[in-house]
JSON list of C-alpha atoms in Angstrom, two decimals:
[
{"chain": "A", "resi": 790, "resn": "UNK", "atom": "CA", "xyz": [-4.84, -12.29, 24.80]},
{"chain": "A", "resi": 791, "resn": "UNK", "atom": "CA", "xyz": [-7.26, -14.23, 22.59]},
{"chain": "A", "resi": 792, "resn": "UNK", "atom": "CA", "xyz": [-9.92, -11.53, 23.09]},
{"chain": "A", "resi": 793, "resn": "UNK", "atom": "CA", "xyz": [-7.48, -8.79, 22.03]},
{"chain": "A", "resi": 794, "resn": "UNK", "atom": "CA", "xyz": [-6.59, -10.69, 18.87]},
{"chain": "A", "resi": 795, "resn": "UNK", "atom": "CA", "xyz": [-10.25, -11.23, 18.00]},
{"chain": "A", "resi": 796, "resn": "UNK", "atom": "CA", "xyz": [-11.00, -7.54, 18.59]},
{"chain": "A", "resi": 797, "resn": "UNK", "atom": "CA", "xyz": [-8.05, -6.53, 16.39]},
{"chain": "A", "resi": 798, "resn": "UNK", "atom": "CA", "xyz": [-9.18, -8.92, 13.68]},
{"chain": "A", "resi": 799, "resn": "UNK", "atom": "CA", "xyz": [-12.71, -7.52, 13.85]},
{"chain": "A", "resi": 800, "resn": "UNK", "atom": "CA", "xyz": [-11.37, -3.93, 13.55]},
{"chain": "A", "resi": 801, "resn": "UNK", "atom": "CA", "xyz": [-9.32, -4.87, 10.48]},
{"chain": "A", "resi": 802, "resn": "UNK", "atom": "CA", "xyz": [-12.26, -6.56, 8.79]},
{"chain": "A", "resi": 803, "resn": "UNK", "atom": "CA", "xyz": [-14.59, -3.66, 9.61]},
{"chain": "A", "resi": 804, "resn": "UNK", "atom": "CA", "xyz": [-12.07, -1.21, 8.19]},
{"chain": "A", "resi": 805, "resn": "UNK", "atom": "CA", "xyz": [-11.57, -3.25, 5.02]},
{"chain": "A", "resi": 806, "resn": "UNK", "atom": "CA", "xyz": [-15.31, -3.53, 4.50]},
{"chain": "A", "resi": 807, "resn": "UNK", "atom": "CA", "xyz": [-15.69, 0.27, 4.28]},
{"chain": "A", "resi": 808, "resn": "UNK", "atom": "CA", "xyz": [-13.04, 0.78, 1.61]},
{"chain": "A", "resi": 809, "resn": "UNK", "atom": "CA", "xyz": [-15.02, -0.22, -1.52]},
{"chain": "A", "resi": 810, "resn": "UNK", "atom": "CA", "xyz": [-17.72, 2.33, -0.62]},
{"chain": "A", "resi": 811, "resn": "UNK", "atom": "CA", "xyz": [-15.08, 5.00, -0.09]},
{"chain": "A", "resi": 812, "resn": "UNK", "atom": "CA", "xyz": [-13.46, 4.12, -3.41]},
{"chain": "A", "resi": 813, "resn": "UNK", "atom": "CA", "xyz": [-16.70, 4.89, -5.22]},
{"chain": "A", "resi": 814, "resn": "UNK", "atom": "CA", "xyz": [-16.75, 8.40, -3.71]},
{"chain": "A", "resi": 815, "resn": "UNK", "atom": "CA", "xyz": [-13.58, 9.37, -5.55]},
{"chain": "A", "resi": 816, "resn": "UNK", "atom": "CA", "xyz": [-13.85, 7.05, -8.55]},
{"chain": "A", "resi": 817, "resn": "UNK", "atom": "CA", "xyz": [-11.84, 8.30, -11.50]},
{"chain": "A", "resi": 818, "resn": "UNK", "atom": "CA", "xyz": [-8.91, 9.78, -9.57]},
{"chain": "A", "resi": 819, "resn": "UNK", "atom": "CA", "xyz": [-5.52, 8.77, -10.90]},
{"chain": "A", "resi": 820, "resn": "UNK", "atom": "CA", "xyz": [-4.06, 8.45, -7.39]},
{"chain": "A", "resi": 821, "resn": "UNK", "atom": "CA", "xyz": [-6.73, 6.18, -5.89]},
{"chain": "A", "resi": 822, "resn": "UNK", "atom": "CA", "xyz": [-3.97, 3.72, -4.92]},
{"chain": "A", "resi": 823, "resn": "UNK", "atom": "CA", "xyz": [-2.48, 6.37, -2.57]},
{"chain": "A", "resi": 824, "resn": "UNK", "atom": "CA", "xyz": [-5.82, 6.66, -0.77]},
{"chain": "A", "resi": 825, "resn": "UNK", "atom": "CA", "xyz": [-6.15, 2.89, -0.42]},
{"chain": "A", "resi": 826, "resn": "UNK", "atom": "CA", "xyz": [-2.55, 2.39, 0.68]},
{"chain": "A", "resi": 827, "resn": "UNK", "atom": "CA", "xyz": [-2.91, 5.16, 3.27]},
{"chain": "A", "resi": 828, "resn": "UNK", "atom": "CA", "xyz": [-5.99, 3.42, 4.69]},
{"chain": "A", "resi": 829, "resn": "UNK", "atom": "CA", "xyz": [-4.43, -0.04, 4.66]},
{"chain": "A", "resi": 830, "resn": "UNK", "atom": "CA", "xyz": [-1.40, 1.26, 6.56]},
{"chain": "A", "resi": 831, "resn": "UNK", "atom": "CA", "xyz": [-3.46, 3.10, 9.19]},
{"chain": "A", "resi": 832, "resn": "UNK", "atom": "CA", "xyz": [-3.63, 1.97, 12.82]},
{"chain": "A", "resi": 833, "resn": "UNK", "atom": "CA", "xyz": [-7.22, 0.65, 12.63]},
{"chain": "A", "resi": 834, "resn": "UNK", "atom": "CA", "xyz": [-6.20, -1.55, 9.72]},
{"chain": "A", "resi": 835, "resn": "UNK", "atom": "CA", "xyz": [-2.74, -3.14, 9.29]},
{"chain": "A", "resi": 836, "resn": "UNK", "atom": "CA", "xyz": [-0.81, -0.57, 11.36]},
{"chain": "A", "resi": 837, "resn": "UNK", "atom": "CA", "xyz": [2.27, -0.25, 9.17]},
{"chain": "A", "resi": 838, "resn": "UNK", "atom": "CA", "xyz": [5.16, 2.14, 9.69]},
{"chain": "A", "resi": 839, "resn": "UNK", "atom": "CA", "xyz": [6.18, 2.16, 6.05]},
{"chain": "A", "resi": 840, "resn": "UNK", "atom": "CA", "xyz": [4.94, 0.56, 2.83]},
{"chain": "A", "resi": 841, "resn": "UNK", "atom": "CA", "xyz": [5.89, 0.64, -0.85]},
{"chain": "A", "resi": 842, "resn": "UNK", "atom": "CA", "xyz": [3.53, -0.62, -3.54]},
{"chain": "A", "resi": 843, "resn": "UNK", "atom": "CA", "xyz": [4.85, -1.79, -6.91]},
{"chain": "A", "resi": 844, "resn": "UNK", "atom": "CA", "xyz": [3.28, -3.26, -10.03]},
{"chain": "A", "resi": 845, "resn": "UNK", "atom": "CA", "xyz": [5.18, -5.73, -12.18]},
{"chain": "A", "resi": 846, "resn": "UNK", "atom": "CA", "xyz": [4.07, -6.20, -15.79]},
{"chain": "A", "resi": 847, "resn": "UNK", "atom": "CA", "xyz": [5.88, -8.90, -17.74]},
{"chain": "A", "resi": 848, "resn": "UNK", "atom": "CA", "xyz": [4.29, -7.97, -21.10]},
{"chain": "A", "resi": 849, "resn": "UNK", "atom": "CA", "xyz": [5.75, -4.44, -20.98]},
{"chain": "A", "resi": 850, "resn": "UNK", "atom": "CA", "xyz": [8.88, -5.61, -19.14]},
{"chain": "A", "resi": 851, "resn": "UNK", "atom": "CA", "xyz": [8.54, -3.11, -16.34]},
{"chain": "A", "resi": 852, "resn": "UNK", "atom": "CA", "xyz": [8.19, -2.95, -12.60]},
{"chain": "A", "resi": 853, "resn": "UNK", "atom": "CA", "xyz": [7.10, 0.46, -11.32]},
{"chain": "A", "resi": 854, "resn": "UNK", "atom": "CA", "xyz": [6.64, 2.06, -7.96]},
{"chain": "A", "resi": 855, "resn": "UNK", "atom": "CA", "xyz": [3.02, 3.20, -7.67]},
{"chain": "A", "resi": 856, "resn": "UNK", "atom": "CA", "xyz": [2.55, 4.54, -4.13]},
{"chain": "A", "resi": 857, "resn": "UNK", "atom": "CA", "xyz": [4.41, 4.87, -0.87]},
{"chain": "A", "resi": 858, "resn": "UNK", "atom": "CA", "xyz": [3.41, 5.43, 2.73]},
{"chain": "A", "resi": 859, "resn": "UNK", "atom": "CA", "xyz": [5.59, 6.50, 5.65]},
{"chain": "A", "resi": 860, "resn": "UNK", "atom": "CA", "xyz": [3.89, 7.20, 8.96]},
{"chain": "A", "resi": 861, "resn": "UNK", "atom": "CA", "xyz": [6.10, 10.22, 9.65]},
{"chain": "A", "resi": 862, "resn": "UNK", "atom": "CA", "xyz": [4.80, 11.74, 6.38]},
{"chain": "A", "resi": 863, "resn": "UNK", "atom": "CA", "xyz": [1.18, 10.65, 6.75]},
{"chain": "A", "resi": 864, "resn": "UNK", "atom": "CA", "xyz": [-1.62, 13.06, 6.02]},
{"chain": "A", "resi": 865, "resn": "UNK", "atom": "CA", "xyz": [-2.20, 14.91, 9.33]},
{"chain": "A", "resi": 866, "resn": "UNK", "atom": "CA", "xyz": [-6.00, 14.57, 9.17]},
{"chain": "A", "resi": 867, "resn": "UNK", "atom": "CA", "xyz": [-5.79, 10.79, 8.74]},
{"chain": "A", "resi": 868, "resn": "UNK", "atom": "CA", "xyz": [-9.50, 10.12, 9.10]},
{"chain": "A", "resi": 869, "resn": "UNK", "atom": "CA", "xyz": [-10.40, 12.90, 6.64]},
{"chain": "A", "resi": 870, "resn": "UNK", "atom": "CA", "xyz": [-8.62, 11.87, 3.42]},
{"chain": "A", "resi": 871, "resn": "UNK", "atom": "CA", "xyz": [-11.92, 10.99, 1.71]},
{"chain": "A", "resi": 872, "resn": "UNK", "atom": "CA", "xyz": [-13.55, 14.31, 2.69]},
{"chain": "A", "resi": 873, "resn": "UNK", "atom": "CA", "xyz": [-10.62, 16.37, 1.37]},
{"chain": "A", "resi": 874, "resn": "UNK", "atom": "CA", "xyz": [-9.34, 14.42, -1.64]},
{"chain": "A", "resi": 875, "resn": "UNK", "atom": "CA", "xyz": [-7.66, 17.40, -3.32]},
{"chain": "A", "resi": 876, "resn": "UNK", "atom": "CA", "xyz": [-5.84, 18.35, -0.13]},
{"chain": "A", "resi": 877, "resn": "UNK", "atom": "CA", "xyz": [-4.76, 14.73, 0.40]},
{"chain": "A", "resi": 878, "resn": "UNK", "atom": "CA", "xyz": [-3.56, 14.50, -3.21]},
{"chain": "A", "resi": 879, "resn": "UNK", "atom": "CA", "xyz": [-1.43, 17.66, -2.79]},
{"chain": "A", "resi": 880, "resn": "UNK", "atom": "CA", "xyz": [-0.02, 16.27, 0.44]},
{"chain": "A", "resi": 881, "resn": "UNK", "atom": "CA", "xyz": [0.98, 13.02, -1.27]},
{"chain": "A", "resi": 882, "resn": "UNK", "atom": "CA", "xyz": [2.58, 14.92, -4.16]},
{"chain": "A", "resi": 883, "resn": "UNK", "atom": "CA", "xyz": [4.85, 16.58, -1.59]},
{"chain": "A", "resi": 884, "resn": "UNK", "atom": "CA", "xyz": [5.66, 13.36, 0.30]},
{"chain": "A", "resi": 885, "resn": "UNK", "atom": "CA", "xyz": [9.33, 12.60, -0.32]},
{"chain": "A", "resi": 886, "resn": "UNK", "atom": "CA", "xyz": [8.83, 8.90, 0.49]},
{"chain": "A", "resi": 887, "resn": "UNK", "atom": "CA", "xyz": [5.89, 8.57, -1.92]},
{"chain": "A", "resi": 888, "resn": "UNK", "atom": "CA", "xyz": [7.91, 10.32, -4.62]},
{"chain": "A", "resi": 889, "resn": "UNK", "atom": "CA", "xyz": [10.90, 8.08, -3.99]},
{"chain": "A", "resi": 890, "resn": "UNK", "atom": "CA", "xyz": [8.71, 4.97, -4.38]},
{"chain": "A", "resi": 891, "resn": "UNK", "atom": "CA", "xyz": [7.14, 6.37, -7.55]},
{"chain": "A", "resi": 892, "resn": "UNK", "atom": "CA", "xyz": [10.60, 7.01, -9.03]},
{"chain": "A", "resi": 893, "resn": "UNK", "atom": "CA", "xyz": [11.52, 3.32, -8.90]},
{"chain": "A", "resi": 894, "resn": "UNK", "atom": "CA", "xyz": [11.45, 1.74, -12.34]},
{"chain": "A", "resi": 895, "resn": "UNK", "atom": "CA", "xyz": [13.00, -1.68, -13.08]},
{"chain": "A", "resi": 896, "resn": "UNK", "atom": "CA", "xyz": [12.71, -4.41, -15.66]},
{"chain": "A", "resi": 897, "resn": "UNK", "atom": "CA", "xyz": [10.02, -6.95, -14.89]},
{"chain": "A", "resi": 898, "resn": "UNK", "atom": "CA", "xyz": [10.99, -9.47, -12.24]},
{"chain": "A", "resi": 899, "resn": "UNK", "atom": "CA", "xyz": [10.08, -12.20, -14.73]},
{"chain": "A", "resi": 900, "resn": "UNK", "atom": "CA", "xyz": [13.12, -11.09, -16.76]},
{"chain": "A", "resi": 901, "resn": "UNK", "atom": "CA", "xyz": [15.50, -10.77, -13.82]},
{"chain": "A", "resi": 902, "resn": "UNK", "atom": "CA", "xyz": [17.45, -13.47, -12.10]},
{"chain": "A", "resi": 903, "resn": "UNK", "atom": "CA", "xyz": [16.34, -12.65, -8.56]},
{"chain": "A", "resi": 904, "resn": "UNK", "atom": "CA", "xyz": [13.27, -11.13, -6.94]},
{"chain": "A", "resi": 905, "resn": "UNK", "atom": "CA", "xyz": [15.28, -10.91, -3.73]},
{"chain": "A", "resi": 906, "resn": "UNK", "atom": "CA", "xyz": [17.88, -8.69, -5.43]},
{"chain": "A", "resi": 907, "resn": "UNK", "atom": "CA", "xyz": [15.14, -6.20, -6.38]},
{"chain": "A", "resi": 908, "resn": "UNK", "atom": "CA", "xyz": [13.68, -6.32, -2.86]},
{"chain": "A", "resi": 909, "resn": "UNK", "atom": "CA", "xyz": [17.10, -5.74, -1.27]},
{"chain": "A", "resi": 910, "resn": "UNK", "atom": "CA", "xyz": [17.93, -2.82, -3.57]},
{"chain": "A", "resi": 911, "resn": "UNK", "atom": "CA", "xyz": [14.51, -1.21, -3.12]},
{"chain": "A", "resi": 912, "resn": "UNK", "atom": "CA", "xyz": [14.65, -1.65, 0.66]},
{"chain": "A", "resi": 913, "resn": "UNK", "atom": "CA", "xyz": [18.03, 0.07, 0.78]},
{"chain": "A", "resi": 914, "resn": "UNK", "atom": "CA", "xyz": [16.95, 2.90, -1.53]},
{"chain": "A", "resi": 915, "resn": "UNK", "atom": "CA", "xyz": [13.77, 3.48, 0.49]},
{"chain": "A", "resi": 916, "resn": "UNK", "atom": "CA", "xyz": [15.41, 3.23, 3.91]},
{"chain": "A", "resi": 917, "resn": "UNK", "atom": "CA", "xyz": [13.51, 0.21, 5.18]},
{"chain": "A", "resi": 918, "resn": "UNK", "atom": "CA", "xyz": [14.76, -1.47, 8.33]},
{"chain": "A", "resi": 919, "resn": "UNK", "atom": "CA", "xyz": [13.49, -4.98, 8.72]},
{"chain": "A", "resi": 920, "resn": "UNK", "atom": "CA", "xyz": [10.71, -5.42, 6.22]},
{"chain": "A", "resi": 921, "resn": "UNK", "atom": "CA", "xyz": [8.37, -8.05, 4.91]},
{"chain": "A", "resi": 922, "resn": "UNK", "atom": "CA", "xyz": [6.86, -8.37, 1.48]},
{"chain": "A", "resi": 923, "resn": "UNK", "atom": "CA", "xyz": [4.01, -10.06, -0.27]},
{"chain": "A", "resi": 924, "resn": "UNK", "atom": "CA", "xyz": [2.79, -10.34, -3.84]},
{"chain": "A", "resi": 925, "resn": "UNK", "atom": "CA", "xyz": [-0.50, -11.06, -5.51]},
{"chain": "A", "resi": 926, "resn": "UNK", "atom": "CA", "xyz": [-1.97, -11.47, -8.98]},
{"chain": "A", "resi": 927, "resn": "UNK", "atom": "CA", "xyz": [-3.81, -8.49, -10.43]},
{"chain": "A", "resi": 928, "resn": "UNK", "atom": "CA", "xyz": [-5.91, -7.72, -13.48]},
{"chain": "A", "resi": 929, "resn": "UNK", "atom": "CA", "xyz": [-4.33, -7.65, -16.95]},
{"chain": "A", "resi": 930, "resn": "UNK", "atom": "CA", "xyz": [-1.58, -10.13, -15.96]},
{"chain": "A", "resi": 931, "resn": "UNK", "atom": "CA", "xyz": [0.00, -7.61, -13.60]},
{"chain": "A", "resi": 932, "resn": "UNK", "atom": "CA", "xyz": [1.50, -8.63, -10.27]},
{"chain": "A", "resi": 933, "resn": "UNK", "atom": "CA", "xyz": [1.39, -6.45, -7.19]},
{"chain": "A", "resi": 934, "resn": "UNK", "atom": "CA", "xyz": [4.24, -6.32, -4.69]},
{"chain": "A", "resi": 935, "resn": "UNK", "atom": "CA", "xyz": [4.12, -4.67, -1.29]},
{"chain": "A", "resi": 936, "resn": "UNK", "atom": "CA", "xyz": [7.17, -4.11, 0.88]},
{"chain": "A", "resi": 937, "resn": "UNK", "atom": "CA", "xyz": [6.19, -3.13, 4.40]},
{"chain": "A", "resi": 938, "resn": "UNK", "atom": "CA", "xyz": [7.49, -2.49, 7.87]},
{"chain": "A", "resi": 939, "resn": "UNK", "atom": "CA", "xyz": [5.17, -3.14, 10.81]},
{"chain": "A", "resi": 940, "resn": "UNK", "atom": "CA", "xyz": [4.79, -0.78, 13.75]},
{"chain": "A", "resi": 941, "resn": "UNK", "atom": "CA", "xyz": [4.77, -3.87, 15.99]},
{"chain": "A", "resi": 942, "resn": "UNK", "atom": "CA", "xyz": [7.09, -6.55, 14.56]},
{"chain": "A", "resi": 943, "resn": "UNK", "atom": "CA", "xyz": [5.29, -9.22, 16.62]},
{"chain": "A", "resi": 944, "resn": "UNK", "atom": "CA", "xyz": [1.89, -8.42, 15.09]},
{"chain": "A", "resi": 945, "resn": "UNK", "atom": "CA", "xyz": [0.89, -11.46, 13.05]},
{"chain": "A", "resi": 946, "resn": "UNK", "atom": "CA", "xyz": [-2.91, -11.06, 12.92]},
{"chain": "A", "resi": 947, "resn": "UNK", "atom": "CA", "xyz": [-2.75, -8.85, 9.85]},
{"chain": "A", "resi": 948, "resn": "UNK", "atom": "CA", "xyz": [-1.00, -11.51, 7.81]},
{"chain": "A", "resi": 949, "resn": "UNK", "atom": "CA", "xyz": [-4.27, -13.45, 7.58]},
{"chain": "A", "resi": 950, "resn": "UNK", "atom": "CA", "xyz": [-5.98, -10.54, 5.82]},
{"chain": "A", "resi": 951, "resn": "UNK", "atom": "CA", "xyz": [-3.32, -8.47, 4.08]},
{"chain": "A", "resi": 952, "resn": "UNK", "atom": "CA", "xyz": [-3.82, -10.01, 0.61]},
{"chain": "A", "resi": 953, "resn": "UNK", "atom": "CA", "xyz": [-7.57, -9.37, 0.89]},
{"chain": "A", "resi": 954, "resn": "UNK", "atom": "CA", "xyz": [-6.87, -5.70, 1.57]},
{"chain": "A", "resi": 955, "resn": "UNK", "atom": "CA", "xyz": [-4.14, -5.38, -1.04]},
{"chain": "A", "resi": 956, "resn": "UNK", "atom": "CA", "xyz": [-6.44, -6.87, -3.65]},
{"chain": "A", "resi": 957, "resn": "UNK", "atom": "CA", "xyz": [-8.35, -3.59, -3.56]},
{"chain": "A", "resi": 958, "resn": "UNK", "atom": "CA", "xyz": [-5.30, -1.96, -5.14]},
{"chain": "A", "resi": 959, "resn": "UNK", "atom": "CA", "xyz": [-5.95, -4.14, -8.18]},
{"chain": "A", "resi": 960, "resn": "UNK", "atom": "CA", "xyz": [-8.96, -1.96, -8.99]},
{"chain": "A", "resi": 961, "resn": "UNK", "atom": "CA", "xyz": [-7.00, 1.29, -8.92]},
{"chain": "A", "resi": 962, "resn": "UNK", "atom": "CA", "xyz": [-5.48, 2.98, -11.97]},
{"chain": "A", "resi": 963, "resn": "UNK", "atom": "CA", "xyz": [-1.71, 2.61, -12.34]},
{"chain": "A", "resi": 964, "resn": "UNK", "atom": "CA", "xyz": [-0.08, 5.93, -13.20]}
]
C-alpha cells in the first residue's frame, strides 16, 4: 500500500511540474484557467469527478465563478488540450457545467455572514454530492476557492499537494 501511495504522489508531482511549461505555450489566452483546471482534475493528477473554481475579491465586493470541470463533460481528447487549444476552448464554451459555474456571481464572502452558506448554495446549484473545498490567497488580494468531488472519496494523497497545484490558477487571467 505504501508503494502505491508513493507512486501516486510521484505521478501527481510529475504532472504538476509540467504545467508551467504548458502554460507558456498558450500564454495570453483568456481561458487559461479552464486548461489548468482540466489538468488538475485529470486522473494522473488529482483525479476529481467535479470541480468549481471561484475568485473572491473583497475590494470589488464580488465572488465569481471562473471555471468548472465535470468528468462527464471533459474534453474527449484529454491528453491533447494543449495541442488543440481552439478546439478545447470551443468545447468548454459548450460545457453546461462550466457555464453554470461561470454564471455564479455573489457578493464577496468578506461581506457575507457565512462562507458555508455560499458553499451550500453553490453545491446545490451545481449538483455536487459530497464535496470538499479549499481556499488560498492569490495575487491582487484575491482569494481562490475550489469546490471539488473526488472520484475516490478515500483518496487523501492529493490533499498534501492540492494547494500547490491550485496556486497555478493564481497566474491565470480572470474573465
